Short mmCIF file of C-alpha atoms and ligand atoms in Angstrom, two decimals:
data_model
loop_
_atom_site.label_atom_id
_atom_site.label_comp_id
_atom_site.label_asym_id
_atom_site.label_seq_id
_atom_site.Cartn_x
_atom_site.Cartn_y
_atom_site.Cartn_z
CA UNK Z 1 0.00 0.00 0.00
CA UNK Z 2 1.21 3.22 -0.32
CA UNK Z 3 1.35 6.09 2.04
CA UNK Z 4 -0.72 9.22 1.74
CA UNK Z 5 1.21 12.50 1.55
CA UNK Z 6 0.50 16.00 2.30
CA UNK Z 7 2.54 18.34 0.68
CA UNK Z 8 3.94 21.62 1.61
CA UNK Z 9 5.76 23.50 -1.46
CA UNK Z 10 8.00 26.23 -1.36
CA UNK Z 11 7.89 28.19 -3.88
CA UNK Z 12 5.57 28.43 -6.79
CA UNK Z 13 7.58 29.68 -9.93
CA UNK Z 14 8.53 27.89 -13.42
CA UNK Z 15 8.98 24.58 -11.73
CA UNK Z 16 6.01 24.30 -8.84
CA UNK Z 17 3.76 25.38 -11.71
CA UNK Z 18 4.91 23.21 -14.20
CA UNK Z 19 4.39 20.30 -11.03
CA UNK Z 20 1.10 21.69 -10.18
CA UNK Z 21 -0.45 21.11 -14.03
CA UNK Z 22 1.20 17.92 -13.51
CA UNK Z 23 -0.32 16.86 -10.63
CA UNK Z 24 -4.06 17.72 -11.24
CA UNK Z 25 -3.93 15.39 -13.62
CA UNK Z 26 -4.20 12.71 -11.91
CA UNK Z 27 -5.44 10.95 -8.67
CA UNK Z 28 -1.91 9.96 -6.78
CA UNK Z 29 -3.11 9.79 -3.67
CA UNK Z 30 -1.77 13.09 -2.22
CA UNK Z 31 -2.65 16.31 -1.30
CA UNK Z 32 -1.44 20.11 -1.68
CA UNK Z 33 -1.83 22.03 1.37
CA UNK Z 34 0.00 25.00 1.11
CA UNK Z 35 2.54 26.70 -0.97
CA UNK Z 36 5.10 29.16 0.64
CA UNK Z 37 5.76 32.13 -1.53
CA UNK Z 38 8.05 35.23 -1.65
CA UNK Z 39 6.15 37.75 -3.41
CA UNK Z 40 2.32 38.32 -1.92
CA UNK Z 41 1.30 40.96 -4.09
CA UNK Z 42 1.70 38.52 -7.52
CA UNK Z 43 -1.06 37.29 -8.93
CA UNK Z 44 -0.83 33.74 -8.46
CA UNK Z 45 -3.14 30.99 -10.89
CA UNK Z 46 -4.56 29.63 -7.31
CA UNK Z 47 -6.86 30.73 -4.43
CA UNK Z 48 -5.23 33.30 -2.08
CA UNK Z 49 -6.11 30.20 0.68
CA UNK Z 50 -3.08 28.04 -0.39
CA UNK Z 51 -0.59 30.64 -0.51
CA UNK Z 52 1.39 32.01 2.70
CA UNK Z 53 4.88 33.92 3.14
CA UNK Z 54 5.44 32.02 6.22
CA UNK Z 55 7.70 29.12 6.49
CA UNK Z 56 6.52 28.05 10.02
CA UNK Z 57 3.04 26.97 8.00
CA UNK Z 58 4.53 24.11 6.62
CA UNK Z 59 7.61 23.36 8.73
CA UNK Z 60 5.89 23.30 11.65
CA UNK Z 61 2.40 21.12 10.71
CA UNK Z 62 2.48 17.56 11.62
CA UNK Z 63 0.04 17.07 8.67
CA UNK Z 64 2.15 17.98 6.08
CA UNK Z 65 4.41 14.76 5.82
CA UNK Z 66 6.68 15.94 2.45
CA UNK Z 67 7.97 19.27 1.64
CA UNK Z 68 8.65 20.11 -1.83
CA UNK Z 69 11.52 22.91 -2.05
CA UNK Z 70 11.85 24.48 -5.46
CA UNK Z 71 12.89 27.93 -4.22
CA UNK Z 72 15.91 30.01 -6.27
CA UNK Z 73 17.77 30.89 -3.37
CA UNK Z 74 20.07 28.04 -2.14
CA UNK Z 75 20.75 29.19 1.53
CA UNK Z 76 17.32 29.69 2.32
CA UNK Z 77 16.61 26.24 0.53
CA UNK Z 78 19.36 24.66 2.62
CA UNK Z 79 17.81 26.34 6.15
CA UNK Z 80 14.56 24.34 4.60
CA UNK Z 81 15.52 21.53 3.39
CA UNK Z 82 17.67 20.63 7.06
CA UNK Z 83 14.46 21.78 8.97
CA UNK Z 84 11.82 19.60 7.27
CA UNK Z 85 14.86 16.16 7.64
CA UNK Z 86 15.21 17.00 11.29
CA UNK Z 87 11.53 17.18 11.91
CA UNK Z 88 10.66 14.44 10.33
CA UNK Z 89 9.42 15.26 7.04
CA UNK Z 90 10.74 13.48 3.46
CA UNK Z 91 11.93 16.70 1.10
CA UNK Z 92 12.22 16.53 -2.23
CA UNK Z 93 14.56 19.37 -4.28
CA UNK Z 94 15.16 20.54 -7.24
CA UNK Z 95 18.22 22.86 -6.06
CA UNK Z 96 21.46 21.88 -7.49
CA UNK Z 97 23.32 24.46 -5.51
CA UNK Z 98 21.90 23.90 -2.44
CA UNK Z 99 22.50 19.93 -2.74
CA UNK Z 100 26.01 20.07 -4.08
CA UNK Z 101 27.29 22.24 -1.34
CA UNK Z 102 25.71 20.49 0.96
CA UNK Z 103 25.57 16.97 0.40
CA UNK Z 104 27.42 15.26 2.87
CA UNK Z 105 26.04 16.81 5.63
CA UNK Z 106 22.47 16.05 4.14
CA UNK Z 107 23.37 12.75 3.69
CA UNK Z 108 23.95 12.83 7.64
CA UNK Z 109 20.99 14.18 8.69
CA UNK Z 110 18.81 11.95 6.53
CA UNK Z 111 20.41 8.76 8.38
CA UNK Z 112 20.27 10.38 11.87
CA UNK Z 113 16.81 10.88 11.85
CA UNK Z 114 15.54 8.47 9.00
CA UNK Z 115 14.13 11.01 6.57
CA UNK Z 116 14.66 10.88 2.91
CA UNK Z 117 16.00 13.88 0.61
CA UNK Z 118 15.27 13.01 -3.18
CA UNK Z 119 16.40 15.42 -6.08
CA UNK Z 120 15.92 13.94 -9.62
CA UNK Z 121 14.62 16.77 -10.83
CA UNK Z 122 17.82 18.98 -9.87
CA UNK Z 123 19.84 17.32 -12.53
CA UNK Z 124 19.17 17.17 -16.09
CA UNK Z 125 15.26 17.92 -15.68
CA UNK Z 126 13.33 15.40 -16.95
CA UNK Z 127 16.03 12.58 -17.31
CA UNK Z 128 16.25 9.87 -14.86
CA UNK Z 129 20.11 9.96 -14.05
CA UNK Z 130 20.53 10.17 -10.22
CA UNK Z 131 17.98 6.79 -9.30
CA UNK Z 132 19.79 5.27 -12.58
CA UNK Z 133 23.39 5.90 -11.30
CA UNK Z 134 22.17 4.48 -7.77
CA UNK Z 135 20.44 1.53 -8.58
CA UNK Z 136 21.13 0.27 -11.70
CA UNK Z 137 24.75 1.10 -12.51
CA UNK Z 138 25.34 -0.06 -8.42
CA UNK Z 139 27.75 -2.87 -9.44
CA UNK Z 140 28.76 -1.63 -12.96
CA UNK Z 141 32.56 -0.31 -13.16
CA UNK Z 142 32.11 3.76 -14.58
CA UNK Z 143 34.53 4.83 -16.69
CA UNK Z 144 33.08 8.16 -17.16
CA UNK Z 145 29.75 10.40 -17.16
CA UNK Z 146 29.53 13.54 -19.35
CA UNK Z 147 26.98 15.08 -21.48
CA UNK Z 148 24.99 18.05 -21.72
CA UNK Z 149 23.91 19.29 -18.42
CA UNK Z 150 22.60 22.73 -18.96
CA UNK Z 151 19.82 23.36 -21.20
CA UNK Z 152 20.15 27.60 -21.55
CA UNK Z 153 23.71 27.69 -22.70
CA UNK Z 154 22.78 24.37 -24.59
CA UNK Z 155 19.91 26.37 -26.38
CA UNK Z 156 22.24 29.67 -27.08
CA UNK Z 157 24.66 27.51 -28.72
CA UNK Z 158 22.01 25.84 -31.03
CA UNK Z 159 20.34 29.39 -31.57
CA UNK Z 160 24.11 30.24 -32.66
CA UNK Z 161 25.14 27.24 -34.72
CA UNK Z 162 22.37 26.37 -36.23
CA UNK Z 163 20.35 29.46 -36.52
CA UNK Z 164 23.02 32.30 -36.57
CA UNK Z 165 21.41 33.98 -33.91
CA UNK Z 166 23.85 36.41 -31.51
CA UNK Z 167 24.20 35.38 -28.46
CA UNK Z 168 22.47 38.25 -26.72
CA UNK Z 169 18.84 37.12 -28.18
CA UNK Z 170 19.48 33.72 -27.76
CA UNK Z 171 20.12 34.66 -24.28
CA UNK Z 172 17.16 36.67 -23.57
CA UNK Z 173 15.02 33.71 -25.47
CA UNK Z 174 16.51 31.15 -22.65
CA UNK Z 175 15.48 33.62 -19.85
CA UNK Z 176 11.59 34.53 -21.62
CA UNK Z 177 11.25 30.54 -21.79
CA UNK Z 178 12.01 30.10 -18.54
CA UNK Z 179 14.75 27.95 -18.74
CA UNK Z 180 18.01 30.40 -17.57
CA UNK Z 181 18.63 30.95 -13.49
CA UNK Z 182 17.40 33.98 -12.21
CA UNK Z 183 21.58 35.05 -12.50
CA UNK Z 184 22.29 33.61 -16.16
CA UNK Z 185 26.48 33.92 -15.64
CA UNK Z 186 25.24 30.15 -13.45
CA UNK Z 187 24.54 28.73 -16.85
CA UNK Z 188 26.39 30.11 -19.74
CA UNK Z 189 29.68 30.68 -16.77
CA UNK Z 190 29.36 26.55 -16.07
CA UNK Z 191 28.58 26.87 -12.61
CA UNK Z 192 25.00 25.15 -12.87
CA UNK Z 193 26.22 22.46 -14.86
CA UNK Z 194 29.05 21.89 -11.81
CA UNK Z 195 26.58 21.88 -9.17
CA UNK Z 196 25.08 18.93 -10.93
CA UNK Z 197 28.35 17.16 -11.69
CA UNK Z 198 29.30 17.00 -8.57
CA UNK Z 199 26.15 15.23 -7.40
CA UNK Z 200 26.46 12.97 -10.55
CA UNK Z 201 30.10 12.24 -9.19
CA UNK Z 202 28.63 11.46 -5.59
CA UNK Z 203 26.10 8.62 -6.79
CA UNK Z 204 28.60 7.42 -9.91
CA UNK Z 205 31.89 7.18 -7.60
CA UNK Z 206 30.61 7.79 -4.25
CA UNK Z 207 33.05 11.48 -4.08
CA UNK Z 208 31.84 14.10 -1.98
CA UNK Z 209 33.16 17.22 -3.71
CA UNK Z 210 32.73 20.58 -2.94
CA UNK Z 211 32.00 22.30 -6.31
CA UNK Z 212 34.40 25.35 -5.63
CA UNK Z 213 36.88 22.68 -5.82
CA UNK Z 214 35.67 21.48 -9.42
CA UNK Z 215 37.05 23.73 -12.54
CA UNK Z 216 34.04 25.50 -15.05
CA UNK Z 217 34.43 27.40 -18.00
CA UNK Z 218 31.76 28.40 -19.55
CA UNK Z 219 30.59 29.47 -22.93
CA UNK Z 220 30.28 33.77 -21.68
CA UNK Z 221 33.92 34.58 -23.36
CA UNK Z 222 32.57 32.72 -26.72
CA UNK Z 223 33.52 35.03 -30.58
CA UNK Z 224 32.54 35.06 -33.26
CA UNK Z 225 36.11 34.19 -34.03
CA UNK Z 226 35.39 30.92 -31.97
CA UNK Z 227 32.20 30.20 -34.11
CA UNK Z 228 34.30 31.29 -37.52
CA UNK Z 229 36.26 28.45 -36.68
CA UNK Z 230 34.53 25.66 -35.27
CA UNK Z 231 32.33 26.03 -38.86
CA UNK Z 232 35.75 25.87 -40.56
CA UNK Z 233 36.86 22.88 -39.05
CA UNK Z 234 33.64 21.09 -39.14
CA UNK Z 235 33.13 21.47 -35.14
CA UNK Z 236 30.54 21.91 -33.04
CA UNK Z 237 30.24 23.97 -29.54
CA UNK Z 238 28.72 22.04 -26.37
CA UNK Z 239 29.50 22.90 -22.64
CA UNK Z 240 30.03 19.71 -21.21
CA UNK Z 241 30.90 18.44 -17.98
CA UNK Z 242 32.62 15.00 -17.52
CA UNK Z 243 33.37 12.56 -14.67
CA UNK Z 244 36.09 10.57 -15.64
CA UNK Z 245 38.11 8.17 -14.21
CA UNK Z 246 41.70 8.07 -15.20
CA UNK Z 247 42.65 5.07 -13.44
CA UNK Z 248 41.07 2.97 -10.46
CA UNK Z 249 42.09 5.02 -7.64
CA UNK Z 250 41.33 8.26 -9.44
CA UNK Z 251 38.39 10.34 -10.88
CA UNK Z 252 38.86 13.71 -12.40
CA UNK Z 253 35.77 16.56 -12.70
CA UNK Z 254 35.66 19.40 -14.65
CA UNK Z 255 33.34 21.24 -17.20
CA UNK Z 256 34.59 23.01 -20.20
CA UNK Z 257 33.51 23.82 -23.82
CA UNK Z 258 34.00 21.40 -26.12
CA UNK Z 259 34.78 21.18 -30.43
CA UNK Z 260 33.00 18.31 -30.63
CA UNK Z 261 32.68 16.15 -33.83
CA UNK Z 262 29.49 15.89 -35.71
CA UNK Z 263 29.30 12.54 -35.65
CA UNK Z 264 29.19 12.19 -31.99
CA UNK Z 265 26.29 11.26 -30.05
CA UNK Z 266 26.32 15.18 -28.24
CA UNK Z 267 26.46 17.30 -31.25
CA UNK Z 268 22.45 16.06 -31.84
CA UNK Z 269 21.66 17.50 -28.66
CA UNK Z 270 20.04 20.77 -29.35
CA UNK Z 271 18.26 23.57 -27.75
CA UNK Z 272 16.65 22.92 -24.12
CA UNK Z 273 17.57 19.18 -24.65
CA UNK Z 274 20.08 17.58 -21.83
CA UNK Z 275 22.51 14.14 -22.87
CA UNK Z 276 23.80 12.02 -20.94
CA UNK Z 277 26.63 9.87 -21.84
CA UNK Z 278 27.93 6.74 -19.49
CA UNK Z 279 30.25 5.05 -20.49
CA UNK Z 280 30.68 1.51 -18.24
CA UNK Z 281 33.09 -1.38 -18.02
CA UNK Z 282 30.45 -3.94 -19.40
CA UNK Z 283 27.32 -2.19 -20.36
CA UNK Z 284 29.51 0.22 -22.98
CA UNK Z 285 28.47 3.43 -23.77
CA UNK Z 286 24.76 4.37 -23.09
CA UNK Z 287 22.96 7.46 -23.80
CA UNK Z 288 20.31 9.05 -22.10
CA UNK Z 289 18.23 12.20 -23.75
CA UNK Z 290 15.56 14.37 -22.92
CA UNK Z 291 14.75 17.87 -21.48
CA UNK Z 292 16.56 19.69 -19.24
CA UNK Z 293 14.78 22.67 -18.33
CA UNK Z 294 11.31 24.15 -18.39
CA UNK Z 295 8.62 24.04 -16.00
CA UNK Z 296 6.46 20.21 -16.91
CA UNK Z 297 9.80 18.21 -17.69
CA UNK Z 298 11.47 19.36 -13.97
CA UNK Z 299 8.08 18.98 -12.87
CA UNK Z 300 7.78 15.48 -14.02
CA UNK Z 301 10.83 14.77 -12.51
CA UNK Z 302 10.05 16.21 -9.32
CA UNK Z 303 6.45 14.16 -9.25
CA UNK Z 304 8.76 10.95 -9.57
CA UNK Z 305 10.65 11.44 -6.40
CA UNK Z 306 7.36 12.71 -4.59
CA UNK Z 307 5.33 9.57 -5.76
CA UNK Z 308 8.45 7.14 -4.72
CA UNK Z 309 8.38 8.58 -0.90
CA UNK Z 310 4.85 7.27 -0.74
CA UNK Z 311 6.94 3.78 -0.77
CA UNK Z 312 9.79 5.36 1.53
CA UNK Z 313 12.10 5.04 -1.11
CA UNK Z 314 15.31 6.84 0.31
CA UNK Z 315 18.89 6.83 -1.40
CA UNK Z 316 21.22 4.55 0.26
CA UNK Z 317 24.46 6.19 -1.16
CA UNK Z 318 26.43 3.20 -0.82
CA UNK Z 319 29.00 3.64 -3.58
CA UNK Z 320 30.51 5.89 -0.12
CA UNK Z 321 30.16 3.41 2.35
CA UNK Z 322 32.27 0.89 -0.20
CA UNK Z 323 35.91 -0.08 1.11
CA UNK Z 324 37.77 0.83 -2.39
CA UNK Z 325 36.95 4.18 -2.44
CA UNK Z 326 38.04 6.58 -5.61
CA UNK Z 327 39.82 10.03 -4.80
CA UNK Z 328 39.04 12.99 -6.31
CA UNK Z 329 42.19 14.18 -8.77
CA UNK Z 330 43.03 17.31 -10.91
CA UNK Z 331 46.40 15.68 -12.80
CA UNK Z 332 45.00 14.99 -16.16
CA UNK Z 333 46.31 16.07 -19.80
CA UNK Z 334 43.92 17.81 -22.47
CA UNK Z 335 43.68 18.61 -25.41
CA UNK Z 336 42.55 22.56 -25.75
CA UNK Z 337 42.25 25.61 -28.33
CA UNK Z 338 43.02 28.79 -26.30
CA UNK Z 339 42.06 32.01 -28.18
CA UNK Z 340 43.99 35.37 -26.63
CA UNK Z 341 44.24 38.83 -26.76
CA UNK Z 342 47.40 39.82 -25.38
CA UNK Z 343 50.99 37.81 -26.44
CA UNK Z 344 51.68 38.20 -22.43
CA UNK Z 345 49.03 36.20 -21.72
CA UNK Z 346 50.10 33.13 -23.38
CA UNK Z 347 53.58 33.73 -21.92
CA UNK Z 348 52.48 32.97 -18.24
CA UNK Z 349 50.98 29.53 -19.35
CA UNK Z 350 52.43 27.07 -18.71
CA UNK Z 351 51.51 24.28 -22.06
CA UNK Z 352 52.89 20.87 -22.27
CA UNK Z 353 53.09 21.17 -25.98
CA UNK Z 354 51.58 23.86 -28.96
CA UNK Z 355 51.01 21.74 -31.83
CA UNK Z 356 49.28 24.90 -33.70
CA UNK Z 357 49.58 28.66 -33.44
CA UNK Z 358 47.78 31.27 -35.42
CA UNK Z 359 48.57 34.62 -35.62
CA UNK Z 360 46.81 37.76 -36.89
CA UNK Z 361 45.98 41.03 -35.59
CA UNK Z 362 42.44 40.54 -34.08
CA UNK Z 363 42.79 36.77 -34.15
CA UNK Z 364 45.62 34.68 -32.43
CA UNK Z 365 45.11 31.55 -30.80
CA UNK Z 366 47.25 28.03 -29.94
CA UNK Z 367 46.14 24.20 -30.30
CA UNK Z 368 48.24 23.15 -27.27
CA UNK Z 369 48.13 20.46 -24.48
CA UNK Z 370 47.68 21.26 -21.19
CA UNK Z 371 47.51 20.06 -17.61
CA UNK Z 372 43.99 20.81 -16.25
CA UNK Z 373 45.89 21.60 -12.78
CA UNK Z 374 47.48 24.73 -15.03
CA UNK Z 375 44.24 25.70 -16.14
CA UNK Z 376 43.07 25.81 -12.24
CA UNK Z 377 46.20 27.85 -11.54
CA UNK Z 378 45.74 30.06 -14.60
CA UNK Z 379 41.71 29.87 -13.98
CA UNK Z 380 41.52 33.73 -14.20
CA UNK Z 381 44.52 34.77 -16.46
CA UNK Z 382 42.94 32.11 -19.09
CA UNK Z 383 38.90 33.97 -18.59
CA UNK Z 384 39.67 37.19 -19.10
CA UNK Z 385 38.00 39.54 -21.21
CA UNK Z 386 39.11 38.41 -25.11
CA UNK Z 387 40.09 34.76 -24.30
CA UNK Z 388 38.46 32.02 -25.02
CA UNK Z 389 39.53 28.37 -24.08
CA UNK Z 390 37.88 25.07 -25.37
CA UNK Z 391 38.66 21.39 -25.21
CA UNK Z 392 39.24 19.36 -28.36
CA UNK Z 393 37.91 15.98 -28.06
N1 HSE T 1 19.01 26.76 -15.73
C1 HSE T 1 18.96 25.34 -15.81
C2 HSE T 1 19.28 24.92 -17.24
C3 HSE T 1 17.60 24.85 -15.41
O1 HSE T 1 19.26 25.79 -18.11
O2 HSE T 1 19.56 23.76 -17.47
C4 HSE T 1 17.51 23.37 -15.22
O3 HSE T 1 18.35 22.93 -14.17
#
């Protein structure tokens, strides 16, 4: 049988909306009772009866048995989320920020007090990753997980390629569709992407990783230089982070923009669209696709993990609690195109190699190898104003 839930939601923007049309479509055996709101004064879709400013509403009624956080702000989630676990209450969250920063201790505090903390829905929308690395790929050796993680920069960088948009309206179309964070420099700067790496890395290799630690570029420094010759060369553009692991004590993390091929499996990943690739000692390479932002395929998500507490399903995280644990390393060589400004620049970095070098007055930029420790070092000589750096893979 399955338990009857109450739910308290916190907030009631792109994603609780898109959940809400979601849910009145069908009988699940579960209730709304209130949502907890910022802004008073908007007009909200729903009688004034279910909406209150006051956190105390939800945390503190014994009826409501699930909270449902899909707030922007990832402190105030965090105060939430830690609230509802320690009184008892299941959560469910969509905040990648909130859970990558956070995770261990949440992992804690679900254990001490036997509450479960579910977040599908915080990475890659609508694709079924997190339960998927947990459950199914439990005894299955990971070489790596990458793919598409981001739908806004993902959509800018169709709108580009294959539309010859600029990047400022393909920008502004991500925000109007609701798909961008409420900051933007989270998606197109890699951050977003990170935050959900890192929890990627924590059920694929059982790492707890605190994303400052993890190295993003994003796609914000991109030229039209950059485009000029990715067309030339027959390349695409995709921000992509990637969980690798280089040998089997070691896993490294980063995300960076890619020249990808376009024959592989990412460069048919357009628009709002997430990918993810795993790539597994037996299994072989597997693919996952779908939607990664927007308000119904989060929400769908998010219904998932609400509708699997009414069977108490909890993570059990035990790729951590395994003996042969994996470290987390930064030594690892790549491959990169590194566009510059200024001669100096390129002077303080440090390559392995330059196996190209072009050289014209408003254009100038090296095919080089490089150890991604260097690009840490170098993280804010490399994204200044008129570079641009990109893997090759
Ligand atoms: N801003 C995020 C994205 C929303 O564009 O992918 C979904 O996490």
């Amino acid at each position: 049988m399955s338990k009857r839930l109450t739910l308290g939601i916190f907030g009631f923007g792109v994603v609780g909306q898109g959940l809400y049309d979601i849910i009145k479509t069908k009988d699940l055996n579960l209730s709304i009772k209130k949502f907890v709101i910022k802004d008073p004064t908007k007009e909200r879709s729903l009688p004034a009866s279910l909406f209150t400013t006051d956190a105390s509403v939800i945390l503190d009624d014994p009826e409501i048995n699930t909270v449902v956080e899909l707030i922007n702000d990832a402190d105030a989630a965090y105060d939430i989320t830690v609230r509802a676990l320690r009184s008892g209450k299941n959560v469910v969250s969509a905040n990648k920020k909130m859970i990558a920063t956070h995770l261990e201790e949440l992992v804690k505090i679900q254990q001490e007090h036997g509450t479960s903390l579910l977040y599908e829905g915080a990475v890659c929308g609508s694709i079924p990753i997190i339960r998927n690395l947990e459950e199914y790929y439990d005894n299955e050796l990971l070489h790596s997980v990458s793919g598409i993680f981001n739908g806004s920069s993902n959509y800018i960088l169709s709108k580009i390629f294959n539309e010859k948009q600029s990047y400022e309206v393909a920008l502004k179309k991500a925000q109007d569709l609701g798909f961008a964070e409420t900051d933007p420099t989270l998606d197109v700067g890699g951050y977003d992407p990170k935050y959900k790496l890192a929890i990627v890395a924590s059920h694929a290799y059982g790492l707890y990783i605190n994303p400052d630690e993890i190295l993003n570029l994003g796609i914000d420094k991109l030229g039209n230089s950059d485009i000029q010759f990715a067309n030339e060369k027959n390349y695409k553009i995709k921000l992509i982070p990637l969980a690798k692991e280089v040998d089997s004590k070691h896993v490294v993390l980063y995300v960076l923009p890619k020249f990808i091929r376009k024959d592989n499996i990412l460069s048919n990943v357009e628009n709002e669209y997430n990918g993810v690739l795993v790539k597994a000692a037996f299994a072989d390479e597997q693919f996952f696709y779908g939607k990664g932002a927007g308000g119904h395929p989060t929400g769908s998500a998010v219904l998932s993990d609400i509708t699997a507490l009414r069977y108490d399903y909890r993570y059990e995280y035990k790729k951590h609690l395994e003996s042969q644990q994996v470290e987390y390393s930064t030594d690892y060589q790549l491959e990169v195109y590194f566009r510059y400004a200024d001669e100096k620049t390129l002077e303080q970095i440090q390559f392995d190699s330059i196996s190209e070098r072009y050289y014209a007055e408003n254009f100038k930029y090296v095919i080089a190898k490089i150890n991604l420790q260097e690009i840490i070092k170098k993280r804010d000589l490399i994204h200044q104003d008129g570079n641009f750096l990109a893997e090759i893979i």
